[in-house]
mmCIF file with all atom_site columns, C-alpha atoms in Angstrom:
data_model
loop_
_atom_site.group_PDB
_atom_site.id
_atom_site.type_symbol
_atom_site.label_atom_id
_atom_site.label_alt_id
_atom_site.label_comp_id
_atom_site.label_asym_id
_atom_site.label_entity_id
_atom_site.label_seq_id
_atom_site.pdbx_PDB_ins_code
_atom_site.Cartn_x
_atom_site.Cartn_y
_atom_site.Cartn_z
_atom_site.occupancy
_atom_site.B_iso_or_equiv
_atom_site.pdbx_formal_charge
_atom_site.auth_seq_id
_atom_site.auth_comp_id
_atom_site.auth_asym_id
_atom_site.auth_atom_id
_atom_site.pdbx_PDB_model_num
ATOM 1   C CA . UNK W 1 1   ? -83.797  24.020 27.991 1.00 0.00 ? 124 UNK W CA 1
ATOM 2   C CA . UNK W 1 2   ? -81.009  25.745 25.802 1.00 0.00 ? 125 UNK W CA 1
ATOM 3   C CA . UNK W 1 3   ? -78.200  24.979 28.026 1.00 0.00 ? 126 UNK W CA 1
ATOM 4   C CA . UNK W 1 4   ? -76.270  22.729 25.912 1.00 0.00 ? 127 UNK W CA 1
ATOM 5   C CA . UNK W 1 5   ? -76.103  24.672 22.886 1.00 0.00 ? 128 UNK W CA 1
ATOM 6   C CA . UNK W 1 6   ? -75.575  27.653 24.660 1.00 0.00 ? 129 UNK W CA 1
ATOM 7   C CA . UNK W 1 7   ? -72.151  26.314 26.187 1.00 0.00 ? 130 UNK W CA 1
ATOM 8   C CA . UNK W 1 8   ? -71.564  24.690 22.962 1.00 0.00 ? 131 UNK W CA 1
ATOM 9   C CA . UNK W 1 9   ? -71.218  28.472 21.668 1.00 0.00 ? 132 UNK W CA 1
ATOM 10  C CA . UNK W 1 10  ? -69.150  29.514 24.837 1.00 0.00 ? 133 UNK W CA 1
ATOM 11  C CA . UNK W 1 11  ? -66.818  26.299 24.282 1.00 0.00 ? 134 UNK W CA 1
ATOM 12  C CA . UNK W 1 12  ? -65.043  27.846 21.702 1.00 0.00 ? 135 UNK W CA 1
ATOM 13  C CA . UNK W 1 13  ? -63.008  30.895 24.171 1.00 0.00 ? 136 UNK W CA 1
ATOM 14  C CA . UNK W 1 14  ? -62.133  27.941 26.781 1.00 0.00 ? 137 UNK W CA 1
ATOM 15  C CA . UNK W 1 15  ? -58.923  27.231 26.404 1.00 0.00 ? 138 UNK W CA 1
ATOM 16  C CA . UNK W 1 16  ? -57.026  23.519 26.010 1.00 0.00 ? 139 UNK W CA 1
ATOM 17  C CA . UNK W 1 17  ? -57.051  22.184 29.180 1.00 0.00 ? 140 UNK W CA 1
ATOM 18  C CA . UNK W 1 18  ? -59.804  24.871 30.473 1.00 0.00 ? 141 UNK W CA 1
ATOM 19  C CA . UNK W 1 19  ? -62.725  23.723 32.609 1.00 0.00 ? 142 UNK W CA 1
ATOM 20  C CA . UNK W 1 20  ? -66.361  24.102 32.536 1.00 0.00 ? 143 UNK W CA 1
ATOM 21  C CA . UNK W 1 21  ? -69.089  25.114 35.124 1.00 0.00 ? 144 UNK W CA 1
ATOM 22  C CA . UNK W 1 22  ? -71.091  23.095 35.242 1.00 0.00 ? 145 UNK W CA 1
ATOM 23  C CA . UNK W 1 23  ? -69.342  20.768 33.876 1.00 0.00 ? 146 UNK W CA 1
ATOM 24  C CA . UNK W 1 24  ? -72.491  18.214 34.060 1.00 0.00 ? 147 UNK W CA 1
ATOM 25  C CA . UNK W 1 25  ? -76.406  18.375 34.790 1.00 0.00 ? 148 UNK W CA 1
ATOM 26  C CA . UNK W 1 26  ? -79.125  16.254 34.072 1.00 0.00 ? 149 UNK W CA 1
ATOM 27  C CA . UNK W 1 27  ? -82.888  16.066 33.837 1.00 0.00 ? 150 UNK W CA 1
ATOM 28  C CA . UNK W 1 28  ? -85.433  13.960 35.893 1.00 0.00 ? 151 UNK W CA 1
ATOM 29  C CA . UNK W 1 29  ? -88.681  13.000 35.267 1.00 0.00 ? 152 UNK W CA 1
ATOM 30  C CA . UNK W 1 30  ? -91.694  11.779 37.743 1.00 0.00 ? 153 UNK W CA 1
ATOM 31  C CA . UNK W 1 31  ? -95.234  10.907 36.919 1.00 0.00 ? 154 UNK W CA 1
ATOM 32  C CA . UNK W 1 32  ? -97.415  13.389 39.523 1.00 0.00 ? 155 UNK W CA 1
ATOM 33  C CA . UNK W 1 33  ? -101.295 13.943 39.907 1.00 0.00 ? 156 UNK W CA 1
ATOM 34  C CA . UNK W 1 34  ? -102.178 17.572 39.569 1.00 0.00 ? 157 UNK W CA 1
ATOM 35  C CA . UNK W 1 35  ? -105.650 18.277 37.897 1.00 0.00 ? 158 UNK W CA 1
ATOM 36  C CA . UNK W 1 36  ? -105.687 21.603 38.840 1.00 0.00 ? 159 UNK W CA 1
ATOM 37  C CA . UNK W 1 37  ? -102.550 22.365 36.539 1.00 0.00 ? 160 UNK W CA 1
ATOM 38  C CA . UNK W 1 38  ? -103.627 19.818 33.727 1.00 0.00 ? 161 UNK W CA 1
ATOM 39  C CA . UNK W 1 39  ? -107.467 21.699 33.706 1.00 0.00 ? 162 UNK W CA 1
ATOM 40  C CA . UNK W 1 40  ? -105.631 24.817 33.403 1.00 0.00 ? 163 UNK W CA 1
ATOM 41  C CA . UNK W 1 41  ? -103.819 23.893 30.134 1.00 0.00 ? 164 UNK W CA 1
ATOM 42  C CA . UNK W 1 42  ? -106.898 22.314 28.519 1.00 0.00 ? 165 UNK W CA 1
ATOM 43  C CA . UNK W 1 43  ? -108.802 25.264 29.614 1.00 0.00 ? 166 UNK W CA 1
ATOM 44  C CA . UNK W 1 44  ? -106.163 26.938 27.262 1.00 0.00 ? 167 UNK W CA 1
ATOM 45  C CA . UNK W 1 45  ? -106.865 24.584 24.329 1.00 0.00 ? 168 UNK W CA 1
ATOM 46  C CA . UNK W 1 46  ? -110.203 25.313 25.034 1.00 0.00 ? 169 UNK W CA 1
ATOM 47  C CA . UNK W 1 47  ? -110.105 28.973 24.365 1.00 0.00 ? 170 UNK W CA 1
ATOM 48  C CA . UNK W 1 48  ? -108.012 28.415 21.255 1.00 0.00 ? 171 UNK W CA 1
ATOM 49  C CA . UNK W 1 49  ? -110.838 26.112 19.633 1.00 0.00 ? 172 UNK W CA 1
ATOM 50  C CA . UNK W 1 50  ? -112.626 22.870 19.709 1.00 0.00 ? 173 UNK W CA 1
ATOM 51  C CA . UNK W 1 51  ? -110.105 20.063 19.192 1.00 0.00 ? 174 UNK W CA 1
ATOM 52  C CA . UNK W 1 52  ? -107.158 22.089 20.019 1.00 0.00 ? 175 UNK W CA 1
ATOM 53  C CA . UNK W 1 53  ? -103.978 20.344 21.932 1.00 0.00 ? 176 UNK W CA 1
ATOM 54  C CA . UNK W 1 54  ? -101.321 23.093 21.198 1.00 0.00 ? 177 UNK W CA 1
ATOM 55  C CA . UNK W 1 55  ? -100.716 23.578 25.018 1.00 0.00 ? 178 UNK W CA 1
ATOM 56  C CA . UNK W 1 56  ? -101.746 19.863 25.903 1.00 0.00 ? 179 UNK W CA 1
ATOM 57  C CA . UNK W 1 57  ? -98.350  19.287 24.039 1.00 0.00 ? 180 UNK W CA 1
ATOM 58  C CA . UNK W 1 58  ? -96.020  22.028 25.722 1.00 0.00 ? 181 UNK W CA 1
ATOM 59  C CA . UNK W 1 59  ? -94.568  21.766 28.690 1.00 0.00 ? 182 UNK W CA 1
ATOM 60  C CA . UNK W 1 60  ? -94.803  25.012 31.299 1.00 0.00 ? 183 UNK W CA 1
ATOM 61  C CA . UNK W 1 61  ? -92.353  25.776 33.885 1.00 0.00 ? 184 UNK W CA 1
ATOM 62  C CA . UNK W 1 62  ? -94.325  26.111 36.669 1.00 0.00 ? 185 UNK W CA 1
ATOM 63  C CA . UNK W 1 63  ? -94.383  26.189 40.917 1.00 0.00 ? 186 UNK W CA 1
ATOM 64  C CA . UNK W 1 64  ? -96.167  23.005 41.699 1.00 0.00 ? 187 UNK W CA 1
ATOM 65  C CA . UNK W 1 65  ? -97.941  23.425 44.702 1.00 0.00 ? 188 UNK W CA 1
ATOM 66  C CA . UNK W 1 66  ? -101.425 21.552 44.152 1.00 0.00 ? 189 UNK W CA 1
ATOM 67  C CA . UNK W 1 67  ? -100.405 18.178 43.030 1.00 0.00 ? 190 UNK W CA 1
ATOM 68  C CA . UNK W 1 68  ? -98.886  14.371 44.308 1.00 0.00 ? 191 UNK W CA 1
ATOM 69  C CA . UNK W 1 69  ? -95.957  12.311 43.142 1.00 0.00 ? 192 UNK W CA 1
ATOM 70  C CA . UNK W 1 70  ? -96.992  9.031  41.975 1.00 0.00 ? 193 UNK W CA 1
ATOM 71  C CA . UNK W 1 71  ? -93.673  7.340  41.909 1.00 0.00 ? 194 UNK W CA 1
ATOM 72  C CA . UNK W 1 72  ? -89.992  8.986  42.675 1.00 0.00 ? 195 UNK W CA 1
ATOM 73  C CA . UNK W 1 73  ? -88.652  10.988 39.793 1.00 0.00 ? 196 UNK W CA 1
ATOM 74  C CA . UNK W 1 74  ? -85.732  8.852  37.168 1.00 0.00 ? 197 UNK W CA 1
ATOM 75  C CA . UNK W 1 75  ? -82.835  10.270 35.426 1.00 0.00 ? 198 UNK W CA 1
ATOM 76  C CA . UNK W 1 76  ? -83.596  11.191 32.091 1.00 0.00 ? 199 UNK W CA 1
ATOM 77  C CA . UNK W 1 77  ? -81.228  12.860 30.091 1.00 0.00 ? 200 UNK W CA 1
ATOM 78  C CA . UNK W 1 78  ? -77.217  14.164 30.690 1.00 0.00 ? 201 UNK W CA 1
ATOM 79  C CA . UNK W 1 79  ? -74.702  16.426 29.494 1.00 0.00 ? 202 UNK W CA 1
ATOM 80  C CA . UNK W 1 80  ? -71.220  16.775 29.937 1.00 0.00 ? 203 UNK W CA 1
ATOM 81  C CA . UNK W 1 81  ? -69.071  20.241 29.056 1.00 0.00 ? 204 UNK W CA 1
ATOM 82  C CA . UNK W 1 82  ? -66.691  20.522 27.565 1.00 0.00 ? 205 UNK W CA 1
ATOM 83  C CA . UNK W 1 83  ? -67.848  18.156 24.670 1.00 0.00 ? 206 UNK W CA 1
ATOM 84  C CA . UNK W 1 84  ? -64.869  16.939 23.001 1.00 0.00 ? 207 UNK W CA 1
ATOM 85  C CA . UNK W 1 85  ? -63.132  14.405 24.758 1.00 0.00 ? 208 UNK W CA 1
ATOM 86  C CA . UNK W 1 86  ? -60.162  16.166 26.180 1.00 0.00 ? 209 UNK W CA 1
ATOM 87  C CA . UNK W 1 87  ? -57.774  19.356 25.698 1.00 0.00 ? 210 UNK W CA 1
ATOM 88  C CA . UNK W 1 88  ? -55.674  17.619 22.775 1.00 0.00 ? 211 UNK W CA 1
ATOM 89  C CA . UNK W 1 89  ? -58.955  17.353 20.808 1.00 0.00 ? 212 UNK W CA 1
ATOM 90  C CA . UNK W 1 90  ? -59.414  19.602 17.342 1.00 0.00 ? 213 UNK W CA 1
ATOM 91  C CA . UNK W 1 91  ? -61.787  22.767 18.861 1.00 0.00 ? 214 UNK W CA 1
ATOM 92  C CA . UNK W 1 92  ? -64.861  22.319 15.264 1.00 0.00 ? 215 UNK W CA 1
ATOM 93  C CA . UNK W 1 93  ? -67.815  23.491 15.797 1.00 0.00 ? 216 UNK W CA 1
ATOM 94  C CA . UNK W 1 94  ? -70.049  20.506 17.117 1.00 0.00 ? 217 UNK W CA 1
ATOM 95  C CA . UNK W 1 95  ? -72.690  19.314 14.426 1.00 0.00 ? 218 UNK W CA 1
ATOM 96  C CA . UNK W 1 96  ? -76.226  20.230 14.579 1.00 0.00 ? 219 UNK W CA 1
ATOM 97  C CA . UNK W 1 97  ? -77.866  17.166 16.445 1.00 0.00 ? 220 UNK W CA 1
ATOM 98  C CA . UNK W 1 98  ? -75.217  16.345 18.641 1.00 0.00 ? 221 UNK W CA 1
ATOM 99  C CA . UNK W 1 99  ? -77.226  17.361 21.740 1.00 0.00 ? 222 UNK W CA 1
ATOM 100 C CA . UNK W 1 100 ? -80.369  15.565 20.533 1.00 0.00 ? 223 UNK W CA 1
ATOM 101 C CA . UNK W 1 101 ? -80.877  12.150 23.069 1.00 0.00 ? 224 UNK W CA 1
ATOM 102 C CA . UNK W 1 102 ? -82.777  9.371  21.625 1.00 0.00 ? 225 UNK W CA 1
ATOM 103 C CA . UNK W 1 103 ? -85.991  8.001  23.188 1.00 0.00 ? 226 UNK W CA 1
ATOM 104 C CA . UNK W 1 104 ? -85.042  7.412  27.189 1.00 0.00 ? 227 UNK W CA 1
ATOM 105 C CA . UNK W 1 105 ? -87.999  4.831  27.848 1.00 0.00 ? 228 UNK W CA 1
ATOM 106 C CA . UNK W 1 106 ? -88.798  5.064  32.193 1.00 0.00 ? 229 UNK W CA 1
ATOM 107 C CA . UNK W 1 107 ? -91.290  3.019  34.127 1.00 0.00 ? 230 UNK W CA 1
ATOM 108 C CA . UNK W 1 108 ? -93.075  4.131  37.450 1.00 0.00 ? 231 UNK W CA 1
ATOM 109 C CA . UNK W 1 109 ? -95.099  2.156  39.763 1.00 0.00 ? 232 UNK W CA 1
ATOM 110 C CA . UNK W 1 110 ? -98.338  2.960  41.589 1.00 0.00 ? 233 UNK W CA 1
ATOM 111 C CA . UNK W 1 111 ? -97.223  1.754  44.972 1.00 0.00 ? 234 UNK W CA 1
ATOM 112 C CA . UNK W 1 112 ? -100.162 3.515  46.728 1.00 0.00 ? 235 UNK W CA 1
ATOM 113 C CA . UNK W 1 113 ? -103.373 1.172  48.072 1.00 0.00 ? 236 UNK W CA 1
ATOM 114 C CA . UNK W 1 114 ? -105.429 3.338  45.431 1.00 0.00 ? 237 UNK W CA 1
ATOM 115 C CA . UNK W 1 115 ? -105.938 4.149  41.471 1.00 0.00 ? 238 UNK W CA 1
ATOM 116 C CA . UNK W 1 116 ? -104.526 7.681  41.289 1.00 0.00 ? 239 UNK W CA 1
ATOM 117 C CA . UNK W 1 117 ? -104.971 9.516  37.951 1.00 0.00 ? 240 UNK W CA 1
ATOM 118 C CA . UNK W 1 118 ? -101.742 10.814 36.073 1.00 0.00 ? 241 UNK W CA 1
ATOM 119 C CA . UNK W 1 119 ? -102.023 14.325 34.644 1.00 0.00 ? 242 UNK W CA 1
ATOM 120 C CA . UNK W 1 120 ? -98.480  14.691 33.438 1.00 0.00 ? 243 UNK W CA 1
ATOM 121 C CA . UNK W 1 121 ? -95.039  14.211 34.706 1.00 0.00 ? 244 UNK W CA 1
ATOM 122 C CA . UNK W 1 122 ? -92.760  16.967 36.212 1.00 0.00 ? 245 UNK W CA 1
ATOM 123 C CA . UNK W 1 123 ? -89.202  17.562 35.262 1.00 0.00 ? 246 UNK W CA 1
ATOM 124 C CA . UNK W 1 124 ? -86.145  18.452 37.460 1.00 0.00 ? 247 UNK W CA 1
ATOM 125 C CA . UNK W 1 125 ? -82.371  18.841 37.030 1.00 0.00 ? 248 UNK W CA 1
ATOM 126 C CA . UNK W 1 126 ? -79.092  18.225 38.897 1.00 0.00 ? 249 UNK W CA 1
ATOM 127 C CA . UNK W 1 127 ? -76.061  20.488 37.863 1.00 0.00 ? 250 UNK W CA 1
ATOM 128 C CA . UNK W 1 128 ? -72.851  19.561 38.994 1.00 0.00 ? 251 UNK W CA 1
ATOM 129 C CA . UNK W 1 129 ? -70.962  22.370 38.818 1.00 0.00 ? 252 UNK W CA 1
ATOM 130 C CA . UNK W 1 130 ? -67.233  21.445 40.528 1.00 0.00 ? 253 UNK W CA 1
ATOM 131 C CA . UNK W 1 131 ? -66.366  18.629 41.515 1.00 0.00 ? 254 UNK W CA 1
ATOM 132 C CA . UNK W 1 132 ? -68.883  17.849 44.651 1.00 0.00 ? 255 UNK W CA 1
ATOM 133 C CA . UNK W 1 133 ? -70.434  21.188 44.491 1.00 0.00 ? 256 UNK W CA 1
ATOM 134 C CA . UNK W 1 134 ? -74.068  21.225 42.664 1.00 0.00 ? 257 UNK W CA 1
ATOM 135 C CA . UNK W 1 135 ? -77.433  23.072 42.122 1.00 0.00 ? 258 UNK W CA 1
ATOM 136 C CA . UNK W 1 136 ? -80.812  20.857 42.085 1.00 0.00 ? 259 UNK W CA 1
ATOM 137 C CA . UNK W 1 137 ? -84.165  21.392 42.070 1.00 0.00 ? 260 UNK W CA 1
ATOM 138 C CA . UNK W 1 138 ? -84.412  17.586 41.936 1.00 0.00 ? 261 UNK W CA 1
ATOM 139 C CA . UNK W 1 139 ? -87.026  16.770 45.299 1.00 0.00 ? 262 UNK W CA 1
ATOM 140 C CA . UNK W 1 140 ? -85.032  14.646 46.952 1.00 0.00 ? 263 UNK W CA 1
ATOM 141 C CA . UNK W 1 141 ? -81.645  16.842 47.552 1.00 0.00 ? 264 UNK W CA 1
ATOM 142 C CA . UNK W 1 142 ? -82.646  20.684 46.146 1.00 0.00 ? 265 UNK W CA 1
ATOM 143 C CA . UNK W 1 143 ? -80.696  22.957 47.337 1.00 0.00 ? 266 UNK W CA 1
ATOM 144 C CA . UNK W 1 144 ? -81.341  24.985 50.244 1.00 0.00 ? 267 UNK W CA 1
ATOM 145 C CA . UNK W 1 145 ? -83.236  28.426 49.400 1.00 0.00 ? 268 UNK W CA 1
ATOM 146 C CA . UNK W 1 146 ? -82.854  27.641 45.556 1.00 0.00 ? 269 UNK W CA 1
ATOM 147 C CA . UNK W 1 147 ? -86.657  29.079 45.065 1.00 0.00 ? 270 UNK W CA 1
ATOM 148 C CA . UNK W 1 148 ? -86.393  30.635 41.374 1.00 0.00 ? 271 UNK W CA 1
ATOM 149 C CA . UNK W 1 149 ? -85.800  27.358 39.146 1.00 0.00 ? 272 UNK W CA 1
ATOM 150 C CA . UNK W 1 150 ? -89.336  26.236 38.942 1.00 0.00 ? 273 UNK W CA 1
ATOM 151 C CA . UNK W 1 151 ? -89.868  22.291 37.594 1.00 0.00 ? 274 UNK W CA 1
ATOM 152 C CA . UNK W 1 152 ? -91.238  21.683 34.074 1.00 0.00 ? 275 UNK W CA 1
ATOM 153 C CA . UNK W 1 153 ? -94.895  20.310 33.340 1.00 0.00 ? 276 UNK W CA 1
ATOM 154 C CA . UNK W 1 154 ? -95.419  17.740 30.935 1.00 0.00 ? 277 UNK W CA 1
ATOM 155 C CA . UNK W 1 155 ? -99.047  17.163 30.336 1.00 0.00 ? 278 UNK W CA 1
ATOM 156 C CA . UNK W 1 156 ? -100.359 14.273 28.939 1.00 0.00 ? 279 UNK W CA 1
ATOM 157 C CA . UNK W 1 157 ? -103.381 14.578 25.961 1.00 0.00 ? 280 UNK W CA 1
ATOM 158 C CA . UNK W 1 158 ? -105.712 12.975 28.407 1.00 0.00 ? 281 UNK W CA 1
ATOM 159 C CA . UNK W 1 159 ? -105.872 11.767 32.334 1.00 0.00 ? 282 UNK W CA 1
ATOM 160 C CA . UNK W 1 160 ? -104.268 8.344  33.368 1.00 0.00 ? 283 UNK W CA 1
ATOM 161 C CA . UNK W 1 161 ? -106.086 6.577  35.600 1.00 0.00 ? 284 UNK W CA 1
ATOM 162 C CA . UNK W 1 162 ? -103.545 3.450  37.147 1.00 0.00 ? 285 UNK W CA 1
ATOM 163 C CA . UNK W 1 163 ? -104.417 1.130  39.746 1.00 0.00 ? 286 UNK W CA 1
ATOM 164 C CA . UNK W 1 164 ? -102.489 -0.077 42.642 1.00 0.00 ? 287 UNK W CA 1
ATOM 165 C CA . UNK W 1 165 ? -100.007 -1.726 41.703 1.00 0.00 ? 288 UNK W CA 1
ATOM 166 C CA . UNK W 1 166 ? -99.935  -1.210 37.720 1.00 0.00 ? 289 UNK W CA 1
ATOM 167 C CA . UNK W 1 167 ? -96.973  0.422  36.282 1.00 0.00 ? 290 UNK W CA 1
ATOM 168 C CA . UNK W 1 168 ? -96.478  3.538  34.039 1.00 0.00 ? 291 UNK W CA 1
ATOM 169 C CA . UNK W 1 169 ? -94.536  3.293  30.888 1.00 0.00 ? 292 UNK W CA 1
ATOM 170 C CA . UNK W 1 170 ? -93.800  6.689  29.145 1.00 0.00 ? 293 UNK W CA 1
ATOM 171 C CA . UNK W 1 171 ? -90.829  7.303  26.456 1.00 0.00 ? 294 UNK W CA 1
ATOM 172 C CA . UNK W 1 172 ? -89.312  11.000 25.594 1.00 0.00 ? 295 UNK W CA 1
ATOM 173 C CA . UNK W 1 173 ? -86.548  12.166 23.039 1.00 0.00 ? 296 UNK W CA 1
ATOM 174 C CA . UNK W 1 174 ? -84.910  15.536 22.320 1.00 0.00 ? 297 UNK W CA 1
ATOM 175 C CA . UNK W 1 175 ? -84.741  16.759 19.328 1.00 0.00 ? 298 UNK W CA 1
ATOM 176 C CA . UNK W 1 176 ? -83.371  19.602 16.839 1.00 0.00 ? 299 UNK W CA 1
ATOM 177 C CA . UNK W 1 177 ? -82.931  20.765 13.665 1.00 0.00 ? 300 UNK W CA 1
ATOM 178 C CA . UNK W 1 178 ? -80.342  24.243 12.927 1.00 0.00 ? 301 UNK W CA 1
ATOM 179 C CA . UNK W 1 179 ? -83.192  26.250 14.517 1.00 0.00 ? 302 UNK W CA 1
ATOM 180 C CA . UNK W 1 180 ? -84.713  25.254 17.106 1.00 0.00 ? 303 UNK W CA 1
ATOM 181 C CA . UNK W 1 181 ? -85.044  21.765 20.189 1.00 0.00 ? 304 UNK W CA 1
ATOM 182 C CA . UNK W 1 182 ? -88.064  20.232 21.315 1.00 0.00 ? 305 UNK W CA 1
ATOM 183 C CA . UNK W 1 183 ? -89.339  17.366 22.970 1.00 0.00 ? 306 UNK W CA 1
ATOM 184 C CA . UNK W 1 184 ? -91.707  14.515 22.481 1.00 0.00 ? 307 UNK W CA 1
ATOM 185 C CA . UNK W 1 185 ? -93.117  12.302 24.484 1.00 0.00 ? 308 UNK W CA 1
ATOM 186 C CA . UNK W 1 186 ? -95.744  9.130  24.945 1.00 0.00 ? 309 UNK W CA 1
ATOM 187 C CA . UNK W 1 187 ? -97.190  7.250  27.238 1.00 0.00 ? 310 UNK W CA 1
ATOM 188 C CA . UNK W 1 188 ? -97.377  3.160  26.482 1.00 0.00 ? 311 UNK W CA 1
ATOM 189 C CA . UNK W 1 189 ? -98.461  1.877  29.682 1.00 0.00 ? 312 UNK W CA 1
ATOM 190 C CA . UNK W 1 190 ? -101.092 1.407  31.408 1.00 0.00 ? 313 UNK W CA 1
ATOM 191 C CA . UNK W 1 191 ? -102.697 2.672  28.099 1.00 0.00 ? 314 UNK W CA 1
ATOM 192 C CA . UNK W 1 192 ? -101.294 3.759  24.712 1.00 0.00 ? 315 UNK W CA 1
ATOM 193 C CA . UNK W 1 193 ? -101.717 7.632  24.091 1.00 0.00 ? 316 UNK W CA 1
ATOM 194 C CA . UNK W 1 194 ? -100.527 9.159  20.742 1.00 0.00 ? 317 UNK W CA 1
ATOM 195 C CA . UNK W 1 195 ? -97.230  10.763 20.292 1.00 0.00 ? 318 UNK W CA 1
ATOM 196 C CA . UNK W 1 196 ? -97.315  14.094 22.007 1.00 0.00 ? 319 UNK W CA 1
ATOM 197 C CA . UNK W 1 197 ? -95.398  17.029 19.623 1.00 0.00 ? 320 UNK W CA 1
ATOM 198 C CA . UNK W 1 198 ? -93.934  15.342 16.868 1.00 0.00 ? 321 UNK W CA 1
ATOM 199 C CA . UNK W 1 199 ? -91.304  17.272 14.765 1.00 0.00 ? 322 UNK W CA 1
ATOM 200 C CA . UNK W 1 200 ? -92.008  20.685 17.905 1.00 0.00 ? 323 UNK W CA 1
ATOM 201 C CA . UNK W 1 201 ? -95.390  21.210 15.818 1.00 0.00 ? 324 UNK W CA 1
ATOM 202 C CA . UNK W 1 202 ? -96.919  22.505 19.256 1.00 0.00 ? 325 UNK W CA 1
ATOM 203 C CA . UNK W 1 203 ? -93.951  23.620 21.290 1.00 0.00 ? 326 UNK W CA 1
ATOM 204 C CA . UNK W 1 204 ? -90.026  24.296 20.238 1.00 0.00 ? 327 UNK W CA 1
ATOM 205 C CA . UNK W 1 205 ? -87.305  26.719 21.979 1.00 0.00 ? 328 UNK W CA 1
ATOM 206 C CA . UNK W 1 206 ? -85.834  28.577 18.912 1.00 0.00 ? 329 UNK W CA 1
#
């Protein structure tokens, strides 16, 4: 999740002209069933006490094995290294924020002949690191016996139920601040839910 900002602190020892690996990657997102997974979290909230959606609003890198696809996974979010624009540029430090990505608004489709429920969405990555070389973990194209990069489970505050044929709408930004990124997410279709983490209050990678 820290990848940018850790090159960002790397960038500085690459020399003008210098190359990074990767030098790009970016994220994917796809609404899935998986009630299993979803009960787990709440069972967590649970625990914590009545009312509680501290884990219904962090995402868990996890091995999905229990759960269905609703709708092929969309790019999300990408980043390029080196960041400045080419070995001429002036090597500053790159301002707090730069790596945030405003809200990246996706819409899925329930193609199946039946209402399926939506517990969340999982999230993948592509790396390209050299030219046509790359790591993924991205369904369609991961790479062969690439077993330890797990997806990333977004849960949603409450179960989706959307017919055949009815879309999902759901909207996600990254954000920071000098201490720590987060996410934060919503679904708008097929029914409003609230804002999930606003400002990292439930989840944040210091």
């Amino acid at each position: 999740e820290l990848s940018p900002e850790c090159l960002d602190g790397a960038q500085r020892f690459l020399r003008p002209g210098g190359c990074s690996i990767p030098t790009s990657y970016t994220s994917f997102l796809s609404p899935i069933t998986a009630a299993k997974v979803w009960s787990e979290v709440a069972a967590r909230d649970a625990a914590i006490s009545v009312g509680s959606i501290k884990n219904l609003e962090t995402p868990f890198v996890v091995r999905l094995h229990e759960f269905r696809e609703i709708d092929a996974p969309k790019s999300m979010f990408t980043f390029h290294h080196p960041t400045e624009p080419g070995p001429s540029a002036p090597r500053l430090a790159r301002p707090t924020g730069h790596n945030d990505r405003s809200r990246c608004n996706l819409r899925f489709v329930n193609e199946k002949p039946y209402a399926v429920a939506c517990h969340g969405f999982a999230g993948y990555f592509t790396a390209c690191l050299w030219g046509d070389t790359s790591l993924s973990i991205h369904p369609e194209h991961h790479t062969k016996d690439r077993y330890s990069w797990f997806p990333i489970f977004f849960p949603v505050l409450t179960p989706v139920t959307v017919e055949s044929g009815d879309s999902i709408e759901v909207s996600m930004v990254r954000r920071s601040n000098p201490s720590k990124v987060w996410y934060e997410g919503t679904v708008s279709r097929p029914i409003a839910l609230p804002m999930a983490n606003p400002s990292g209050r439930s989840y944040h990678v210091g």
